[in-house]
Coordinates of C-alpha atoms and ligand atoms in Angstrom, one line a residue:
M1 CA 21.0 19.6 99.8
E2 CA 20.7 23.3 100.5
P3 CA 19.0 25.4 97.7
V4 CA 21.7 26.2 95.1
P5 CA 21.8 29.9 94.1
V6 CA 22.1 30.1 90.3
V7 CA 22.3 33.2 88.1
L8 CA 20.9 32.6 84.7
G9 CA 22.3 34.8 81.9
V10 CA 19.9 35.0 78.9
G11 CA 21.5 35.9 75.5
G12 CA 19.8 37.3 72.5
G13 CA 18.8 34.4 70.3
I14 CA 15.6 32.8 69.3
A15 CA 16.2 30.1 71.9
A16 CA 15.8 32.8 74.7
Y17 CA 12.3 31.5 75.2
K18 CA 13.7 28.1 76.2
A19 CA 15.6 29.8 79.0
A20 CA 12.3 30.2 80.8
E21 CA 11.8 26.5 80.7
L22 CA 15.4 26.1 82.0
A23 CA 14.7 28.5 84.9
R24 CA 11.8 26.2 85.9
A25 CA 13.8 23.0 85.5
L26 CA 16.5 24.5 87.7
M27 CA 14.0 25.5 90.4
E28 CA 12.4 22.0 90.2
R29 CA 15.9 20.7 91.2
G30 CA 16.0 22.9 94.3
C31 CA 17.9 25.9 92.9
T32 CA 17.0 29.6 93.4
V33 CA 17.3 31.4 90.1
E34 CA 18.2 35.1 89.5
T35 CA 18.0 36.2 85.9
V36 CA 20.2 38.6 83.9
M37 CA 19.1 39.5 80.3
T38 CA 21.1 41.1 77.6
A39 CA 19.5 43.9 75.6
A40 CA 19.2 41.6 72.7
A41 CA 17.5 38.9 74.8
Q42 CA 14.8 41.4 75.7
E43 CA 14.0 41.7 72.0
F44 CA 12.9 38.0 72.1
V45 CA 11.4 37.6 75.6
Q46 CA 10.0 40.0 78.2
P47 CA 11.8 40.2 81.5
L48 CA 8.4 39.8 83.1
T49 CA 8.3 36.2 82.0
F50 CA 11.4 35.4 84.2
A51 CA 10.3 37.7 87.0
A52 CA 7.0 35.8 87.2
L53 CA 8.6 32.4 87.0
T54 CA 11.4 33.0 89.5
G55 CA 9.7 35.4 91.8
R56 CA 12.7 37.7 91.6
K57 CA 13.7 41.0 90.0
V58 CA 15.3 40.6 86.6
I59 CA 18.5 42.5 85.8
T60 CA 18.2 44.1 82.4
S61 CA 21.0 46.7 82.2
M62 CA 24.1 48.0 83.9
F63 CA 22.8 51.5 84.5
G64 CA 19.1 51.2 84.6
A65 CA 18.8 53.0 87.9
R66 CA 17.5 56.6 88.0
T67 CA 18.7 58.4 91.2
A68 CA 22.4 59.0 92.0
D69 CA 22.2 56.6 95.0
E70 CA 20.7 53.9 92.8
V71 CA 23.3 54.4 90.1
L72 CA 26.0 54.0 92.8
A73 CA 24.4 50.9 94.2
S74 CA 23.9 49.4 90.7
S75 CA 27.5 50.0 89.7
V76 CA 28.6 47.3 92.1
E77 CA 25.6 45.0 91.5
H78 CA 27.5 42.7 89.2
I79 CA 29.9 42.0 92.1
A80 CA 27.1 41.3 94.5
V81 CA 25.4 39.0 92.0
A82 CA 28.7 37.2 91.4
Q83 CA 29.3 36.7 95.1
R84 CA 25.8 35.5 96.1
N85 CA 25.5 32.8 93.3
R86 CA 27.3 29.5 93.0
V87 CA 26.7 28.9 89.3
L88 CA 26.4 31.1 86.3
V89 CA 24.5 29.4 83.5
V90 CA 24.3 31.3 80.2
A91 CA 21.6 30.1 77.8
P92 CA 21.4 30.7 75.0
A93 CA 25.1 31.6 74.8
T94 CA 25.3 33.4 71.4
A95 CA 28.4 33.6 69.2
N96 CA 28.7 37.2 70.3
L97 CA 28.6 36.4 74.0
L98 CA 31.1 33.6 73.6
A99 CA 33.5 35.9 71.8
G100 CA 33.1 38.6 74.5
F101 CA 33.7 36.1 77.3
A102 CA 36.7 34.6 75.5
H103 CA 38.3 38.0 75.0
G104 CA 37.4 39.5 78.4
L105 CA 35.1 42.2 77.1
A106 CA 32.9 43.8 79.7
G107 CA 30.4 45.8 77.6
D108 CA 27.2 45.0 79.5
F109 CA 26.0 43.5 82.8
L110 CA 26.2 39.9 81.7
S111 CA 29.8 40.0 80.3
T112 CA 30.9 42.1 83.4
L113 CA 29.3 39.5 85.7
Y114 CA 31.1 36.8 83.7
L115 CA 34.5 38.4 84.5
A116 CA 33.6 38.9 88.2
F117 CA 32.2 35.4 88.6
Q118 CA 34.3 33.0 90.6
G119 CA 31.9 30.0 90.8
R120 CA 31.1 27.4 88.2
V121 CA 30.3 28.7 84.7
V122 CA 28.0 26.6 82.4
L123 CA 27.7 27.9 78.8
C124 CA 24.9 26.6 76.6
P125 CA 25.6 27.8 73.0
A126 CA 22.8 28.1 70.4
M127 CA 23.3 29.5 66.9
N128 CA 23.1 28.8 63.2
T129 CA 25.3 25.8 62.1
A130 CA 27.7 27.8 60.0
M131 CA 28.2 30.2 63.0
W132 CA 28.8 27.3 65.3
E133 CA 31.3 25.7 63.0
H134 CA 33.1 28.9 62.2
P135 CA 36.8 28.7 63.4
A136 CA 36.3 31.9 65.4
T137 CA 33.5 30.3 67.5
Q138 CA 35.4 27.0 67.9
E139 CA 38.6 28.8 68.9
N140 CA 36.6 30.9 71.5
L141 CA 35.0 27.7 72.8
A142 CA 38.4 26.1 73.1
T143 CA 39.7 29.1 75.1
L144 CA 36.7 29.0 77.4
R145 CA 37.0 25.2 77.9
R146 CA 40.7 25.5 78.7
R147 CA 39.9 28.1 81.4
G148 CA 37.5 25.6 83.0
D149 CA 34.1 26.8 81.8
L150 CA 31.7 23.9 81.2
I151 CA 30.0 23.8 77.8
V152 CA 26.7 22.0 77.1
D153 CA 27.0 21.4 73.4
P154 CA 24.1 22.4 71.1
E155 CA 22.0 19.6 69.6
A156 CA 21.4 18.8 65.9
G157 CA 18.0 19.4 64.5
E158 CA 15.9 21.9 62.6
L159 CA 17.0 25.5 63.3
A160 CA 14.9 28.7 63.5
C161 CA 16.7 29.9 60.3
G162 CA 15.1 27.0 58.4
T163 CA 18.3 24.9 58.0
V164 CA 19.0 21.5 59.6
G165 CA 22.2 21.0 61.5
V166 CA 24.0 21.4 64.9
G167 CA 23.1 24.6 66.7
R168 CA 19.9 24.1 68.6
L169 CA 20.0 24.8 72.3
A170 CA 20.3 21.6 74.3
D171 CA 17.1 20.4 76.0
P172 CA 16.5 22.6 79.1
Q173 CA 15.9 19.4 81.3
R174 CA 19.3 18.1 80.1
I175 CA 21.0 21.4 80.9
A176 CA 19.5 21.5 84.4
A177 CA 20.5 17.9 85.1
F178 CA 24.0 18.8 83.8
V179 CA 24.2 21.8 86.2
M180 CA 23.2 19.6 89.1
R181 CA 25.8 17.0 88.2
A182 CA 28.5 19.7 88.0
L183 CA 27.5 21.0 91.4
D184 CA 26.7 17.9 93.4
D185 CA 30.1 16.8 94.6
R186 CA 28.5 14.0 96.7
R187 CA 29.6 10.7 95.1
D188 CA 27.9 8.7 97.9
L189 CA 26.4 6.3 95.4
E190 CA 29.6 5.5 93.6
G191 CA 30.1 1.7 93.3
E192 CA 26.3 1.1 93.5
T193 CA 24.1 -0.2 90.7
V194 CA 20.6 1.3 91.1
L195 CA 17.8 -0.4 89.2
V196 CA 14.8 1.9 88.8
T197 CA 11.4 1.1 87.2
A198 CA 9.3 4.0 86.0
G199 CA 6.1 4.9 84.2
P200 CA 3.0 2.8 83.5
T201 CA 2.7 -0.5 81.7
R202 CA 0.3 -1.0 78.7
E203 CA -1.7 -4.2 78.5
P204 CA -3.1 -4.7 75.0
L205 CA -6.8 -5.6 74.5
D206 CA -6.4 -5.8 70.7
P207 CA -3.9 -4.3 68.2
V208 CA -5.2 -0.8 68.8
R209 CA -6.5 -0.7 72.4
F210 CA -4.9 -1.1 75.8
I211 CA -5.4 -0.9 79.6
S212 CA -3.0 1.6 81.3
N213 CA -2.9 4.2 84.0
R214 CA -1.9 7.9 84.6
S215 CA 1.7 7.4 85.5
S216 CA 3.9 9.9 83.6
G217 CA 7.3 8.4 84.7
K218 CA 8.4 11.7 86.3
M219 CA 8.9 10.2 89.7
G220 CA 11.0 7.3 88.5
Y221 CA 13.0 9.3 86.0
A222 CA 13.8 11.8 88.9
V223 CA 15.1 8.9 91.0
A224 CA 17.2 7.7 88.1
E225 CA 18.6 11.2 87.4
A226 CA 19.4 11.9 91.1
A227 CA 21.1 8.5 91.5
A228 CA 23.3 9.0 88.4
A229 CA 24.2 12.5 89.6
R230 CA 25.6 11.0 92.8
G231 CA 27.8 8.5 91.0
A232 CA 25.6 5.4 90.7
R233 CA 25.4 3.2 87.7
V234 CA 21.7 3.4 86.9
I235 CA 19.5 0.9 84.9
L236 CA 16.1 2.5 84.2
I237 CA 13.4 0.2 83.1
S238 CA 10.6 2.3 81.7
G239 CA 7.1 1.8 80.5
P240 CA 5.8 4.0 77.7
V241 CA 6.4 7.7 78.6
T242 CA 7.3 10.9 76.7
L243 CA 10.3 11.9 78.9
P244 CA 13.8 12.2 77.5
A245 CA 16.4 9.6 78.9
P246 CA 18.4 11.1 81.7
D247 CA 22.1 11.5 80.8
G248 CA 24.4 8.7 81.9
V249 CA 21.5 6.2 82.5
T250 CA 21.0 2.9 80.8
L251 CA 17.4 3.0 79.6
V252 CA 15.5 -0.2 78.8
H253 CA 12.0 0.4 77.2
V254 CA 9.2 -2.0 77.9
Q255 CA 5.4 -2.0 77.3
T256 CA 3.7 -4.7 79.3
A257 CA 4.0 -5.9 82.9
R258 CA 5.4 -9.2 81.6
E259 CA 8.1 -7.3 79.6
M260 CA 8.9 -5.3 82.7
Y261 CA 9.2 -8.5 84.7
D262 CA 11.6 -10.0 82.2
A263 CA 13.7 -6.9 82.0
V264 CA 13.9 -6.5 85.8
M265 CA 14.8 -10.2 86.3
S266 CA 17.5 -10.1 83.6
H267 CA 19.2 -7.1 85.4
L268 CA 18.4 -8.1 89.0
D269 CA 21.8 -9.7 89.9
E270 CA 23.7 -6.5 88.9
A271 CA 21.6 -4.3 91.3
T272 CA 22.6 -3.3 94.8
I273 CA 19.6 -1.0 95.2
I274 CA 16.2 -1.5 93.6
V275 CA 13.6 1.3 93.4
K276 CA 10.2 0.2 92.0
T277 CA 8.4 3.4 91.1
A278 CA 6.5 2.0 88.2
A279 CA 2.8 1.8 88.2
V280 CA 2.5 -1.8 86.9
A281 CA -0.9 -2.9 85.7
D282 CA -2.3 -5.6 88.0
Y283 CA -4.3 -7.3 85.3
H284 CA -4.0 -8.1 81.6
L285 CA -5.8 -9.9 78.9
A286 CA -4.1 -13.3 78.5
D287 CA -5.3 -14.0 74.9
V288 CA -5.1 -10.8 72.9
P289 CA -7.1 -11.0 69.7
P290 CA -4.9 -10.6 66.6
Q291 CA -7.4 -8.2 64.9
K292 CA -9.2 -5.1 66.1
V293 CA -12.4 -6.0 68.1
K294 CA -15.5 -4.8 66.2
K295 CA -18.0 -2.6 67.9
T296 CA -21.5 -4.1 68.4
A297 CA -24.6 -3.0 70.3
M298 CA -23.9 -5.8 72.8
R299 CA -22.3 -5.4 76.3
L300 CA -18.7 -6.4 76.2
S301 CA -17.1 -8.3 79.1
L302 CA -13.4 -8.8 79.6
E303 CA -11.9 -11.6 81.6
L304 CA -8.5 -10.4 82.9
D305 CA -5.7 -12.4 84.6
P306 CA -3.3 -11.1 87.2
T307 CA 0.1 -9.9 86.0
P308 CA 3.3 -11.1 87.7
D309 CA 3.9 -9.1 90.9
I310 CA 7.5 -8.0 90.2
L311 CA 8.1 -6.4 93.6
A312 CA 6.8 -9.4 95.5
E313 CA 9.0 -11.7 93.3
I314 CA 12.1 -9.7 94.0
G315 CA 11.2 -9.7 97.7
R316 CA 11.1 -13.5 97.7
H317 CA 14.5 -13.8 96.1
K318 CA 16.6 -10.8 97.2
H319 CA 19.9 -11.4 99.0
D320 CA 21.7 -8.4 100.5
Q321 CA 20.1 -5.9 98.0
L322 CA 18.1 -3.0 99.3
L323 CA 14.5 -3.2 98.0
V324 CA 12.3 -0.1 97.8
G325 CA 8.7 -0.3 96.6
F326 CA 6.1 2.4 96.1
A327 CA 2.5 2.3 97.1
A328 CA 0.0 4.5 95.3
E329 CA -3.0 4.8 97.6
T330 CA -6.2 6.7 97.6
E331 CA -6.7 6.3 101.4
N332 CA -4.8 5.0 104.6
V333 CA -1.5 5.5 102.8
T334 CA 0.7 4.9 105.8
A335 CA -1.1 1.7 106.9
E336 CA -1.2 0.4 103.3
A337 CA 2.5 1.2 102.9
R338 CA 3.3 -0.7 106.0
R339 CA 1.2 -3.7 104.9
K340 CA 3.0 -3.8 101.5
L341 CA 6.4 -3.5 103.3
K342 CA 5.7 -6.8 105.1
S343 CA 3.8 -8.7 102.4
K344 CA 6.4 -7.9 99.7
N345 CA 9.4 -8.2 102.0
C346 CA 10.7 -4.7 101.2
D347 CA 13.2 -2.6 103.1
M348 CA 11.3 0.6 102.4
I349 CA 8.0 1.6 100.9
V350 CA 7.3 5.1 99.6
G351 CA 3.6 5.8 100.3
N352 CA 2.1 8.1 97.8
L353 CA -1.5 9.5 98.2
V354 CA -2.9 9.8 94.7
S355 CA -6.5 10.6 95.4
H356 CA -6.5 14.4 95.6
S357 CA -5.8 16.7 92.8
D358 CA -3.7 19.3 94.4
G359 CA -0.6 18.8 92.3
V360 CA 0.9 15.7 93.8
G361 CA 1.1 12.0 92.7
F362 CA 0.4 11.0 89.1
E363 CA 1.6 13.3 86.3
S364 CA 2.5 16.4 88.4
D365 CA 6.0 17.8 88.8
N366 CA 5.6 17.8 92.6
N367 CA 5.0 15.1 95.2
E368 CA 4.4 14.5 98.9
V369 CA 5.1 11.1 100.3
V370 CA 5.6 9.1 103.5
L371 CA 8.5 6.6 103.9
V372 CA 8.0 3.5 106.0
T373 CA 11.0 1.3 106.7
R374 CA 11.9 -2.1 107.9
T375 CA 13.5 -0.5 111.0
G376 CA 10.0 0.7 112.0
E377 CA 10.4 4.4 111.0
T378 CA 7.7 6.5 109.5
I379 CA 9.2 9.6 107.7
P380 CA 6.9 12.1 106.0
L381 CA 8.5 14.0 103.1
P382 CA 6.6 17.3 102.7
L383 CA 5.6 18.8 99.3
A384 CA 8.5 19.4 97.0
S385 CA 9.4 18.8 93.4
K386 CA 9.8 15.2 92.4
L387 CA 13.5 15.8 91.8
V388 CA 14.0 17.1 95.4
I389 CA 11.9 14.2 96.8
A390 CA 14.0 11.7 94.7
G391 CA 17.2 13.1 96.4
Q392 CA 15.6 12.8 99.8
I393 CA 14.5 9.2 99.1
L394 CA 18.1 8.3 98.2
D395 CA 19.4 10.0 101.4
H396 CA 17.0 7.8 103.4
I397 CA 18.0 4.7 101.5
L398 CA 21.6 5.2 102.4
K399 CA 20.7 5.9 106.1
L400 CA 18.5 2.8 106.2
R401 CA 21.3 0.6 104.8
L402 CA 23.7 1.8 107.5
A403 CA 21.0 1.1 110.2
L404 CA 20.3 -2.4 108.7
H405 CA 24.1 -3.2 108.6
A406 CA 24.5 -1.9 112.2
S407 CA 21.6 -4.1 113.4
Q408 CA 23.1 -7.2 111.8
S409 CA 26.6 -6.8 113.2
Ligands
PMT501 O1 4.9 8.5 87.2 P1 4.4 9.7 87.9 O2 3.3 10.4 87.1 O3 5.5 10.6 88.3 O4 3.6 9.2 89.2 C1 4.3 8.7 90.3 C2 3.6 7.5 90.9 C3 2.3 8.0 91.6 C4 3.2 6.4 89.8 C5 4.6 6.8 91.9 O5 4.9 7.8 92.9 C6 3.9 5.6 92.6 O6 3.2 5.8 93.6 N1 4.3 4.4 92.1 C7 3.6 3.1 92.5 C8 2.4 2.9 91.7 C9 1.8 1.6 92.0 O7 1.5 0.8 91.1 O8 1.5 1.3 93.3 P2 0.9 -0.1 93.8 O9 0.5 0.2 95.2 O10 -0.2 -0.6 92.9 O11 2.1 -1.1 93.7 C10 2.9 -1.3 94.8 C11 4.3 -1.6 94.3 O12 4.3 -2.9 93.7 C12 5.0 -0.7 93.4 O13 6.3 -0.5 93.7 C13 4.8 -1.3 92.0 O14 5.9 -1.0 91.2 C14 4.9 -2.8 92.4 N2 4.1 -3.7 91.5 C15 2.8 -3.6 91.4 C16 2.1 -4.5 90.6 C17 2.8 -5.5 89.9 N3 2.2 -6.3 89.1 N4 4.2 -5.6 90.0 C18 4.8 -4.7 90.8 O15 6.1 -4.7 90.9

């Protein structure tokens, strides 16, 4: 998908700092972000924060220009900003901003932009619970909804004012995913059930220790989010990670390779596409002691048994499902990916070099991979955010399926 131009309106509330995280989350999903801050927002966060994050000038006032020419140019800037962006996201949308939008007030740059804006509008309210529940706010929201604005409701939790209730700005990752779903009108995965595995597994050594690996789950969660945005039913089987569940995805938590195996096998028949991103432990301790192992001065040896190879097992039994494995390699990534493609009877392997530390592979927000396919193609996907890479992997999965069907008919 082409980069989506988004204008982010930041209102004056304590949650303004979270708008910086939202700008980042939108950029990770392939958006360009231009920021407009109200005067009140600038009391909470410096415009420089957004300028540094987005690499773009931040609009802070209607008439900030000095010379007559600049004033003239800036007087139509809200129209230019409205025309060059596809989405206006306002976060935090304060009670005052919502009231202004609902009543068509145009007292500053952001509210003027709102009136001039003809693309999608996503409003993300955040305020104290009493203000949120006040009939004036609720009536303003009803007006805005009726006109077609999309609202990302605030979450419940502890608020900056010390009370607990509804009013906290929705999680920035959730807002960004919502924006992408609102924009991505491709429903090319509708009717598909995509089974994704993500994260590491944890193999216990005793009740307090385990063997695991560096997988954060980001790559797998990105595939799940991207597939759901394009209309798929998604079952995400995840090892222990700290990521929030993507909206609209059925999340199954597991700890060990054996639990992941059982969960995958119990959902396998429902799946039309299987994407095995998880970094499954290859070995485990078969007999885990019931009590914590005591430290001694002696060398400790562990005898480990292989875990079930879930991907290979699916490869042995799959019917007309499309099977995609990953290969995390520290060298010869394409050759190893091709070897695993054959030995595990996959349709595609996503080769991922994980040896270097320049911001790809495990834990990072970005990745750079090579796809090898059953049809003999080798397709490098250059450095991009994991969310963008996830979308590209799905594009290639759909192309591959067409090619496989064509070759069978
Ligand atoms: O989670 P992140 O921090 O975002 O990092 C992403 C990633 C680097 C983990 C991901 O991009 C990746 O490369 N995943 C595969 C990790 C891996 O375990 O690779 P492998 O080459 O050891 O395994 C090959 C394939 O077999 C994988 O699809 C794996 O899920 C599968 N496997 C492995 C062992 C096993 N017992 N069962 C399996 O199904």
